[in-house]
mmCIF file of C-alpha atoms and ligand atoms in Angstrom:
data_model
loop_
_atom_site.group_PDB
_atom_site.id
_atom_site.type_symbol
_atom_site.label_atom_id
_atom_site.label_comp_id
_atom_site.label_asym_id
_atom_site.label_seq_id
_atom_site.Cartn_x
_atom_site.Cartn_y
_atom_site.Cartn_z
ATOM 1 C CA MET A 1 -14.790 2.828 28.012
ATOM 2 C CA SER A 2 -15.541 2.629 24.291
ATOM 3 C CA PRO A 3 -15.965 5.186 21.551
ATOM 4 C CA VAL A 4 -19.575 6.248 20.835
ATOM 5 C CA SER A 5 -20.113 5.042 17.194
ATOM 6 C CA PRO A 6 -23.251 5.200 14.846
ATOM 7 C CA VAL A 7 -24.837 1.964 14.132
ATOM 8 C CA SER A 8 -22.721 0.893 11.067
ATOM 9 C CA VAL A 9 -24.463 -0.937 7.546
ATOM 10 C CA THR A 10 -23.362 -4.232 8.322
ATOM 11 C CA VAL A 11 -24.653 -4.931 12.061
ATOM 12 C CA GLY A 12 -26.342 -7.921 11.903
ATOM 13 C CA ALA A 13 -24.275 -9.529 8.814
ATOM 14 C CA VAL A 14 -20.382 -8.744 10.333
ATOM 15 C CA GLU A 15 -19.436 -9.977 14.366
ATOM 16 C CA HIS A 16 -16.138 -9.060 14.055
ATOM 17 C CA SER A 17 -14.715 -7.258 10.775
ATOM 18 C CA VAL A 18 -12.176 -10.284 10.181
ATOM 19 C CA ASP A 19 -15.411 -12.318 9.083
ATOM 20 C CA PHE A 20 -15.067 -10.000 5.889
ATOM 21 C CA VAL A 21 -12.694 -12.723 4.858
ATOM 22 C CA ARG A 22 -14.829 -15.563 5.562
ATOM 23 C CA PRO A 23 -16.872 -15.856 2.434
ATOM 24 C CA ARG A 24 -14.185 -16.156 -0.258
ATOM 25 C CA LEU A 25 -11.999 -18.240 2.255
ATOM 26 C CA ARG A 26 -14.880 -21.007 2.342
ATOM 27 C CA ALA A 27 -14.900 -20.514 -1.510
ATOM 28 C CA ARG A 28 -11.455 -21.460 -1.676
ATOM 29 C CA GLY A 29 -11.192 -23.742 1.246
ATOM 30 C CA ALA A 30 -7.826 -21.945 1.612
ATOM 31 C CA ARG A 31 -5.896 -23.004 5.041
ATOM 32 C CA ARG A 32 -3.432 -20.136 4.928
ATOM 33 C CA VAL A 33 -4.096 -16.364 4.388
ATOM 34 C CA ALA A 34 -1.431 -13.702 4.002
ATOM 35 C CA LEU A 35 -2.591 -10.078 4.767
ATOM 36 C CA TYR A 36 -0.492 -7.455 2.550
ATOM 37 C CA ALA A 37 -0.333 -3.882 3.877
ATOM 38 C CA GLY A 38 2.241 -1.078 2.336
ATOM 39 C CA VAL A 39 4.593 0.643 3.881
ATOM 40 C CA GLN A 40 5.648 4.180 3.063
ATOM 41 C CA ILE A 41 9.635 4.937 3.550
ATOM 42 C CA ASN A 42 8.782 8.832 2.319
ATOM 43 C CA GLY A 43 8.913 10.577 5.455
ATOM 44 C CA GLU A 44 8.868 9.699 9.136
ATOM 45 C CA PRO A 45 5.506 7.785 9.913
ATOM 46 C CA HIS A 46 2.237 9.387 11.365
ATOM 47 C CA LEU A 47 -0.625 7.388 13.659
ATOM 48 C CA GLY A 48 -2.590 6.830 10.499
ATOM 49 C CA THR A 49 0.178 4.859 9.177
ATOM 50 C CA GLY A 50 0.584 2.939 12.528
ATOM 51 C CA VAL A 51 -2.743 2.500 13.156
ATOM 52 C CA LEU A 52 -3.110 0.369 9.549
ATOM 53 C CA GLN A 53 -0.356 -1.951 10.371
ATOM 54 C CA THR A 54 -1.406 -2.661 13.905
ATOM 55 C CA ALA A 55 -4.732 -3.335 12.468
ATOM 56 C CA ALA A 56 -2.689 -5.653 9.781
ATOM 57 C CA PHE A 57 -1.361 -7.546 13.105
ATOM 58 C CA LEU A 58 -4.396 -7.828 14.725
ATOM 59 C CA LEU A 59 -6.608 -8.854 11.620
ATOM 60 C CA ALA A 60 -4.120 -11.586 10.818
ATOM 61 C CA ARG A 61 -4.216 -12.915 14.765
ATOM 62 C CA SER A 62 -7.837 -12.768 14.474
ATOM 63 C CA ALA A 63 -7.710 -14.734 11.170
ATOM 64 C CA ARG A 64 -6.031 -17.254 12.913
ATOM 65 C CA ASP A 65 -7.950 -18.005 16.223
ATOM 66 C CA ARG A 66 -11.608 -16.858 15.015
ATOM 67 C CA LEU A 67 -11.345 -18.586 11.393
ATOM 68 C CA GLY A 68 -8.725 -21.247 12.004
ATOM 69 C CA VAL A 69 -5.966 -20.794 9.192
ATOM 70 C CA GLY A 70 -2.343 -19.840 9.386
ATOM 71 C CA ALA A 71 -1.664 -16.224 9.076
ATOM 72 C CA GLU A 72 0.735 -14.191 7.947
ATOM 73 C CA LEU A 73 1.760 -10.470 7.225
ATOM 74 C CA ARG A 74 3.493 -9.420 3.749
ATOM 75 C CA PHE A 75 4.275 -5.523 3.829
ATOM 76 C CA GLY A 76 5.488 -3.962 0.948
ATOM 77 C CA ALA A 77 8.232 -1.173 0.968
ATOM 78 C CA LEU A 78 6.935 1.491 -1.737
ATOM 79 C CA ASP A 79 10.815 2.214 -2.597
ATOM 80 C CA ASN A 80 9.014 3.813 -5.734
ATOM 81 C CA ALA A 81 8.055 6.862 -4.185
ATOM 82 C CA PRO A 82 9.536 10.046 -5.836
ATOM 83 C CA TYR A 83 12.673 10.769 -4.067
ATOM 84 C CA GLU A 84 13.934 14.040 -6.271
ATOM 85 C CA THR A 85 12.146 15.883 -8.872
ATOM 86 C CA ARG A 86 13.600 18.196 -11.621
ATOM 87 C CA VAL A 87 11.767 20.375 -14.587
ATOM 88 C CA CYS A 88 13.461 20.223 -17.826
ATOM 89 C CA PRO A 89 14.243 23.869 -18.424
ATOM 90 C CA ARG A 90 13.292 23.024 -22.672
ATOM 91 C CA THR A 91 9.589 22.070 -22.174
ATOM 92 C CA GLY A 92 8.538 21.898 -18.768
ATOM 93 C CA THR A 93 8.184 18.367 -18.195
ATOM 94 C CA LEU A 94 8.353 17.163 -14.436
ATOM 95 C CA TYR A 95 10.980 13.995 -13.925
ATOM 96 C CA THR A 96 11.224 11.946 -10.789
ATOM 97 C CA ARG A 97 13.346 9.700 -9.176
ATOM 98 C CA SER A 98 12.350 6.897 -7.072
ATOM 99 C CA TYR A 99 13.907 6.097 -3.681
ATOM 100 C CA HIS A 100 15.338 3.257 -5.039
ATOM 101 C CA HIS A 101 17.079 5.074 -7.936
ATOM 102 C CA ALA A 102 18.080 7.990 -5.980
ATOM 103 C CA LEU A 103 19.689 5.884 -2.609
ATOM 104 C CA GLY A 104 19.641 2.127 -3.003
ATOM 105 C CA PRO A 105 19.014 -1.095 -1.893
ATOM 106 C CA ALA A 106 21.053 -0.799 1.775
ATOM 107 C CA ARG A 107 19.849 2.597 2.402
ATOM 108 C CA ILE A 108 16.132 1.489 1.784
ATOM 109 C CA GLU A 109 16.529 -1.242 3.989
ATOM 110 C CA GLU A 110 17.820 1.164 6.732
ATOM 111 C CA LEU A 111 14.993 3.152 6.105
ATOM 112 C CA VAL A 112 12.527 0.500 6.586
ATOM 113 C CA LYS A 113 14.178 -0.994 9.943
ATOM 114 C CA ARG A 114 14.271 2.776 11.047
ATOM 115 C CA PHE A 115 10.394 3.372 10.705
ATOM 116 C CA TYR A 116 9.089 -0.030 11.544
ATOM 117 C CA GLY A 117 11.603 -2.421 12.487
ATOM 118 C CA GLY A 118 11.201 -1.962 16.118
ATOM 119 C CA LEU A 119 7.533 -1.489 15.888
ATOM 120 C CA PHE A 120 6.570 -4.911 13.773
ATOM 121 C CA ASP A 121 9.012 -6.948 15.768
ATOM 122 C CA ALA A 122 7.060 -5.742 18.989
ATOM 123 C CA LEU A 123 3.639 -6.226 17.404
ATOM 124 C CA THR A 124 5.007 -9.738 16.399
ATOM 125 C CA ALA A 125 5.634 -10.452 19.945
ATOM 126 C CA LEU A 126 2.379 -9.183 20.911
ATOM 127 C CA THR A 127 0.301 -11.050 18.233
ATOM 128 C CA GLY A 128 2.682 -13.981 17.416
ATOM 129 C CA VAL A 129 2.087 -12.912 14.270
ATOM 130 C CA PRO A 130 5.512 -13.312 11.886
ATOM 131 C CA TYR A 131 5.976 -10.598 9.045
ATOM 132 C CA THR A 132 8.409 -10.267 6.144
ATOM 133 C CA VAL A 133 8.981 -6.810 4.219
ATOM 134 C CA GLU A 134 9.389 -6.960 0.721
ATOM 135 C CA THR A 135 10.290 -3.274 -1.600
ATOM 136 C CA TYR A 136 8.452 -2.575 -4.721
ATOM 137 C CA THR A 137 11.899 -2.470 -6.610
ATOM 138 C CA ARG A 138 12.212 -6.756 -5.308
ATOM 139 C CA GLN A 139 8.802 -7.359 -6.053
ATOM 140 C CA GLN A 140 8.824 -6.006 -9.624
ATOM 141 C CA GLN A 141 11.590 -7.744 -10.515
ATOM 142 C CA SER A 142 10.058 -11.560 -10.405
ATOM 143 C CA PRO A 143 8.686 -12.950 -13.555
ATOM 144 C CA ALA A 144 5.406 -13.609 -12.219
ATOM 145 C CA PHE A 145 4.871 -9.686 -11.678
ATOM 146 C CA ARG A 146 5.992 -9.145 -15.179
ATOM 147 C CA GLU A 147 3.843 -11.632 -16.616
ATOM 148 C CA GLU A 148 0.765 -10.062 -14.572
ATOM 149 C CA PHE A 149 1.996 -6.989 -16.038
ATOM 150 C CA LEU A 150 2.563 -7.946 -19.646
ATOM 151 C CA ALA A 151 -1.317 -9.366 -18.942
ATOM 152 C CA SER A 152 -2.573 -6.438 -17.973
ATOM 153 C CA LEU A 153 -1.143 -4.981 -21.446
ATOM 154 C CA ASP A 154 -3.163 -7.820 -23.336
ATOM 155 C CA ARG A 155 -6.241 -6.353 -22.798
ATOM 156 C CA TRP A 156 -5.437 -2.536 -22.275
ATOM 157 C CA ASP A 157 -8.076 -1.190 -24.355
ATOM 158 C CA ARG A 158 -10.669 -1.820 -21.643
ATOM 159 C CA LEU A 159 -8.604 -2.112 -18.606
ATOM 160 C CA ARG A 160 -7.344 1.365 -18.919
ATOM 161 C CA TRP A 161 -10.630 2.835 -18.460
ATOM 162 C CA ALA A 162 -11.112 0.700 -15.449
ATOM 163 C CA LEU A 163 -7.685 2.411 -13.955
ATOM 164 C CA ALA A 164 -8.503 6.028 -14.978
ATOM 165 C CA PRO A 165 -12.094 6.364 -15.964
ATOM 166 C CA SER A 166 -11.457 10.121 -16.753
ATOM 167 C CA THR A 167 -9.646 9.878 -19.650
ATOM 168 C CA GLY A 168 -8.308 6.003 -20.299
ATOM 169 C CA HIS A 169 -4.922 7.357 -19.985
ATOM 170 C CA VAL A 170 -2.637 5.212 -17.725
ATOM 171 C CA PRO A 171 1.086 5.680 -18.243
ATOM 172 C CA VAL A 172 3.667 3.396 -17.590
ATOM 173 C CA SER A 173 7.009 4.797 -16.536
ATOM 174 C CA LEU A 174 10.369 2.772 -17.652
ATOM 175 C CA PRO A 175 13.865 4.829 -15.951
ATOM 176 C CA CYS A 176 16.610 5.824 -17.941
ATOM 177 C CA PRO A 177 18.929 2.877 -17.946
ATOM 178 C CA ARG A 178 21.841 4.980 -17.580
ATOM 179 C CA CYS A 179 20.573 7.545 -14.474
ATOM 180 C CA GLY A 180 17.346 6.075 -13.625
ATOM 181 C CA TRP A 181 14.934 9.884 -13.783
ATOM 182 C CA LEU A 182 11.995 9.293 -15.352
ATOM 183 C CA GLN A 183 8.997 11.264 -16.768
ATOM 184 C CA LYS A 184 6.398 11.954 -13.802
ATOM 185 C CA SER A 185 3.547 11.503 -16.287
ATOM 186 C CA GLY A 186 5.000 9.420 -18.952
ATOM 187 C CA GLU A 187 4.315 12.004 -22.058
ATOM 188 C CA HIS A 188 7.086 10.903 -24.805
ATOM 189 C CA THR A 189 6.514 7.308 -23.089
ATOM 190 C CA GLU A 190 5.587 5.191 -26.520
ATOM 191 C CA LEU A 191 4.511 1.383 -26.544
ATOM 192 C CA LEU A 192 6.420 0.582 -29.523
ATOM 193 C CA GLY A 193 5.035 -3.509 -29.923
ATOM 194 C CA THR A 194 3.931 -6.052 -27.972
ATOM 195 C CA GLY A 195 4.260 -9.806 -28.746
ATOM 196 C CA ASP A 196 4.413 -13.239 -27.192
ATOM 197 C CA ARG A 197 5.670 -12.346 -23.473
ATOM 198 C CA TRP A 198 7.611 -8.818 -24.493
ATOM 199 C CA ALA A 199 6.643 -5.543 -24.892
ATOM 200 C CA ARG A 200 9.196 -2.486 -26.079
ATOM 201 C CA PHE A 201 9.129 1.265 -24.929
ATOM 202 C CA ALA A 202 10.373 4.162 -26.128
ATOM 203 C CA ALA A 203 10.981 7.027 -23.241
ATOM 204 C CA VAL A 204 12.982 10.166 -23.362
ATOM 205 C CA CYS A 205 15.360 11.023 -20.533
ATOM 206 C CA ILE A 206 15.883 14.804 -19.355
ATOM 207 C CA ASP A 207 19.845 14.365 -19.611
ATOM 208 C CA HIS A 208 20.340 11.509 -22.136
ATOM 209 C CA GLY A 209 17.439 11.622 -24.385
ATOM 210 C CA ARG A 210 15.617 9.050 -26.446
ATOM 211 C CA TYR A 211 15.978 5.463 -24.984
ATOM 212 C CA GLU A 212 14.153 2.088 -26.215
ATOM 213 C CA THR A 213 13.754 -0.560 -22.897
ATOM 214 C CA ASP A 214 11.865 -3.971 -23.268
ATOM 215 C CA VAL A 215 9.986 -5.725 -20.668
ATOM 216 C CA ARG A 216 9.872 -9.574 -20.652
ATOM 217 C CA PRO A 217 9.427 -12.041 -17.463
ATOM 218 C CA ASP A 218 13.181 -12.946 -17.200
ATOM 219 C CA GLY A 219 14.629 -9.046 -18.315
ATOM 220 C CA ARG A 220 16.191 -6.509 -15.862
ATOM 221 C CA ALA A 221 13.561 -3.366 -17.105
ATOM 222 C CA TRP A 222 12.874 -1.772 -13.668
ATOM 223 C CA LEU A 223 8.898 -0.854 -13.953
ATOM 224 C CA GLY A 224 7.000 2.485 -12.790
ATOM 225 C CA LEU A 225 3.235 1.888 -12.717
ATOM 226 C CA THR A 226 0.765 4.255 -11.558
ATOM 227 C CA THR A 227 -1.125 3.594 -7.980
ATOM 228 C CA LEU A 228 -3.970 1.687 -9.184
ATOM 229 C CA HIS A 229 -2.064 -0.174 -12.250
ATOM 230 C CA ARG A 230 0.308 -1.119 -9.646
ATOM 231 C CA ASN A 231 -2.241 -2.512 -7.425
ATOM 232 C CA LEU A 232 -3.890 -4.171 -9.838
ATOM 233 C CA VAL A 233 -0.724 -6.572 -10.692
ATOM 234 C CA LYS A 234 0.099 -6.865 -7.135
ATOM 235 C CA GLU A 235 -3.314 -8.007 -6.171
ATOM 236 C CA ARG A 236 -3.344 -10.193 -8.887
ATOM 237 C CA LEU A 237 0.232 -11.385 -8.729
ATOM 238 C CA ALA A 238 -0.805 -12.183 -4.526
ATOM 239 C CA ASP A 239 -3.576 -14.430 -5.874
ATOM 240 C CA ARG A 240 -0.994 -16.877 -7.583
ATOM 241 C CA ASP A 241 0.047 -18.102 -3.895
ATOM 242 C CA GLU A 242 -0.948 -20.639 -2.039
ATOM 243 C CA ALA A 243 -1.899 -18.869 0.731
ATOM 244 C CA MET A 244 -4.855 -16.670 -0.095
ATOM 245 C CA PRO A 245 -4.411 -12.960 -0.407
ATOM 246 C CA VAL A 246 -6.018 -10.479 2.020
ATOM 247 C CA ILE A 247 -5.740 -7.000 0.886
ATOM 248 C CA VAL A 248 -5.986 -4.308 4.118
ATOM 249 C CA LYS A 249 -5.855 -0.373 3.143
ATOM 250 C CA GLY A 250 -6.824 2.778 4.998
ATOM 251 C CA ALA A 251 -10.426 3.409 4.446
ATOM 252 C CA ASP A 252 -9.639 6.077 2.547
ATOM 253 C CA TRP A 253 -9.144 3.599 -0.617
ATOM 254 C CA ALA A 254 -12.915 2.523 -0.908
ATOM 255 C CA THR A 255 -13.346 4.548 -4.045
ATOM 256 C CA GLY A 256 -10.108 3.068 -5.358
ATOM 257 C CA CYS A 257 -10.700 -0.254 -4.680
ATOM 258 C CA ARG A 258 -13.870 0.081 -6.621
ATOM 259 C CA LEU A 259 -11.951 0.693 -9.459
ATOM 260 C CA LEU A 260 -9.632 -2.268 -8.768
ATOM 261 C CA ASP A 261 -12.478 -4.145 -8.412
ATOM 262 C CA GLU A 262 -13.932 -3.096 -11.897
ATOM 263 C CA ALA A 263 -10.488 -3.711 -13.237
ATOM 264 C CA PHE A 264 -10.353 -7.205 -12.538
ATOM 265 C CA LEU A 265 -13.694 -8.018 -13.750
ATOM 266 C CA CYS A 266 -11.556 -6.843 -17.374
ATOM 267 C CA PHE A 267 -9.974 -10.827 -17.025
ATOM 268 C CA PRO A 268 -11.634 -13.683 -18.006
ATOM 269 C CA GLY A 269 -12.579 -15.301 -14.589
ATOM 270 C CA GLY A 270 -11.151 -12.377 -12.797
ATOM 271 C CA HIS A 271 -12.301 -11.819 -8.910
ATOM 272 C CA PRO A 272 -11.240 -9.288 -6.814
ATOM 273 C CA PRO A 273 -9.220 -10.543 -3.512
ATOM 274 C CA ALA A 274 -10.477 -9.988 0.045
ATOM 275 C CA ARG A 275 -10.270 -6.677 1.152
ATOM 276 C CA VAL A 276 -10.385 -5.294 4.485
ATOM 277 C CA LEU A 277 -10.466 -1.707 5.463
ATOM 278 C CA THR A 278 -9.037 -0.210 8.513
ATOM 279 C CA PRO A 279 -10.120 3.125 10.235
ATOM 280 C CA VAL A 280 -8.467 6.545 8.928
ATOM 281 C CA ILE A 281 -6.837 8.754 11.416
ATOM 282 C CA LEU A 282 -8.498 12.561 10.812
ATOM 283 C CA SER A 283 -7.019 16.348 11.482
ATOM 284 C CA ALA A 284 -10.050 18.489 13.176
ATOM 285 C CA SER A 285 -11.092 19.070 9.382
ATOM 286 C CA GLY A 286 -11.831 15.651 8.591
ATOM 287 C CA ALA A 287 -9.067 15.373 5.892
ATOM 288 C CA LYS A 288 -7.357 12.771 6.873
ATOM 289 C CA LEU A 289 -3.525 12.656 8.545
ATOM 290 C CA SER A 290 -1.253 13.375 5.491
ATOM 291 C CA LYS A 291 2.346 13.675 5.122
ATOM 292 C CA SER A 292 1.988 16.341 2.249
ATOM 293 C CA LEU A 293 -0.491 18.352 4.286
ATOM 294 C CA MET A 294 1.841 18.352 7.513
ATOM 295 C CA ARG A 295 4.420 19.618 5.480
ATOM 296 C CA GLU A 296 2.298 22.550 3.652
ATOM 297 C CA GLY A 297 1.521 23.158 7.265
ATOM 298 C CA THR A 298 -1.943 23.021 6.097
ATOM 299 C CA ALA A 299 -3.076 19.699 8.000
ATOM 300 C CA ASP A 300 -5.159 21.971 10.262
ATOM 301 C CA LEU A 301 -4.461 19.789 13.393
ATOM 302 C CA SER A 302 -6.374 20.334 16.709
ATOM 303 C CA PRO A 303 -3.817 21.723 19.757
ATOM 304 C CA ASP A 304 -4.070 18.793 22.110
ATOM 305 C CA THR A 305 -2.542 16.464 19.066
ATOM 306 C CA PRO A 306 0.521 15.027 20.730
ATOM 307 C CA PRO A 307 4.064 15.644 18.274
ATOM 308 C CA TRP A 308 3.964 11.816 17.972
ATOM 309 C CA MET A 309 0.917 11.533 16.195
ATOM 310 C CA LEU A 310 2.441 13.036 13.476
ATOM 311 C CA ASP A 311 5.649 11.474 13.516
ATOM 312 C CA ALA A 312 6.371 8.121 15.676
ATOM 313 C CA THR A 313 9.753 9.105 15.870
ATOM 314 C CA ARG A 314 9.053 11.604 18.223
ATOM 315 C CA TRP A 315 7.418 9.157 20.394
ATOM 316 C CA THR A 316 9.328 9.817 23.637
ATOM 317 C CA GLY A 317 8.847 5.999 25.465
ATOM 318 C CA THR A 318 10.012 2.870 24.272
ATOM 319 C CA THR A 319 9.236 0.912 20.737
ATOM 320 C CA GLU A 320 7.228 -1.489 23.118
ATOM 321 C CA GLY A 321 5.275 1.008 24.546
ATOM 322 C CA TYR A 322 4.490 2.593 21.399
ATOM 323 C CA ALA A 323 3.247 -1.047 20.268
ATOM 324 C CA GLU A 324 1.259 -1.649 23.551
ATOM 325 C CA THR A 325 -0.765 1.524 22.947
ATOM 326 C CA LEU A 326 -1.319 1.204 19.091
ATOM 327 C CA HIS A 327 -2.294 -2.277 20.146
ATOM 328 C CA ARG A 328 -4.708 -0.854 22.754
ATOM 329 C CA LEU A 329 -6.282 1.504 20.783
ATOM 330 C CA VAL A 330 -6.785 -0.689 17.739
ATOM 331 C CA SER A 331 -8.179 -3.693 19.761
ATOM 332 C CA LEU A 332 -11.146 -1.271 20.810
ATOM 333 C CA MET A 333 -10.946 -0.214 17.705
ATOM 334 C CA LEU A 334 -11.576 -4.234 16.595
ATOM 335 C CA SER A 335 -13.783 -4.550 19.423
ATOM 336 C CA ASP A 336 -16.911 -4.169 17.267
ATOM 337 C CA PRO A 337 -17.377 -3.475 13.423
ATOM 338 C CA ARG A 338 -19.100 -0.232 14.745
ATOM 339 C CA HIS A 339 -15.724 1.395 15.886
ATOM 340 C CA PHE A 340 -13.943 -0.183 13.237
ATOM 341 C CA GLU A 341 -16.186 1.111 10.181
ATOM 342 C CA ARG A 342 -15.533 4.702 11.107
ATOM 343 C CA GLY A 343 -12.984 7.631 11.398
ATOM 344 C CA TYR A 344 -11.026 9.221 14.266
ATOM 345 C CA THR A 345 -10.115 12.485 14.564
ATOM 346 C CA THR A 346 -6.611 12.793 16.625
ATOM 347 C CA SER A 347 -8.290 14.633 19.715
ATOM 348 C CA GLU A 348 -10.811 11.402 19.694
ATOM 349 C CA VAL A 349 -7.891 9.502 19.944
ATOM 350 C CA VAL A 350 -6.244 11.584 22.662
ATOM 351 C CA ARG A 351 -9.384 11.213 24.637
ATOM 352 C CA ILE A 352 -9.619 7.325 24.084
ATOM 353 C CA LEU A 353 -5.772 6.585 25.540
ATOM 354 C CA ALA A 354 -6.289 8.695 28.442
ATOM 355 C CA GLU A 355 -9.319 6.572 29.527
ATOM 356 C CA PRO A 356 -8.281 3.806 31.927
ATOM 357 C CA GLY A 357 -10.182 0.303 32.444
ATOM 358 C CA PRO A 358 -9.526 -2.738 30.523
ATOM 359 C CA ILE A 359 -8.555 -3.261 27.172
ATOM 360 C CA ALA A 360 -11.401 -4.873 24.936
ATOM 361 C CA PRO A 361 -10.077 -8.403 23.393
ATOM 362 C CA GLY A 362 -8.749 -7.746 19.664
HETATM 363 ZN ZN1 ZN B 1 19.131 9.373 -18.434
#
């Protein structure tokens, strides 16, 4: 049994969703692909996260088997997510401190392992696709990341309107070197100057006042970027690799990816990477499952939604069983692009998983 899905706009053009990658693969003549996906560490993962990550494994396996290329998975752990917040009593300015600055690398590694280690290992066992996890903190330390950031400043006047079409305002956040707090919206962050391979910023700390930070390829400053700016820099960095990058994101990213694609065009000869968008898991209202809505109690979940769909740590079986369940569900979604180019409510997932029958090949 399959879900009942309407005909998609790609019917007749796309037989398997991994074929979205093929035009770029042919143009580039690449022998290897690296699929990039995100890992949230700010709370227990829900079903939407699991579906995205499982889809990344299955797409990598399909790239290997159907397109005949080497395929690996690279997860980025977002340790730049805000961990704690303070409001300056004098100015009302919002300050945040990231998971990295509040917890440090050892506890971040623990979190990644706790939420994802078992699942990823089980999915590797099921698909034969290897994976690595790199934190944002580690990634932004690399000279190549900083070079791409500095390159973005070189064409800032055009780029910032692609990254923030309403205001052209794209804050860059540099945490206080003494305590790690930073202004969430970078109100008082100022670009003092740029030169050949450097940029100097001034910013204000809630406790330590004004400070200046230099960003250089080999420097130590920690770079906080807005979501779209960060993704642009990461994707341009990924494009330097010999393995052709394929960006895997939930379909809720479709509109954001439009802006990213626009941003790529600001670079001479720039072209956006191959992307595959994965099905979003929805609550009864049609809003995607979201940690913040669940926390607020406004997620509007249907009563038949089992707790583990909202919080994977509440799965009562083995991790392998959880991985097999996700594998079965996402294999079904990938069995026809019609089933992949749509969203699923938690109720529909409950219905699909209750059905017996053979598993469609991923
Ligand atoms: Zn400080």
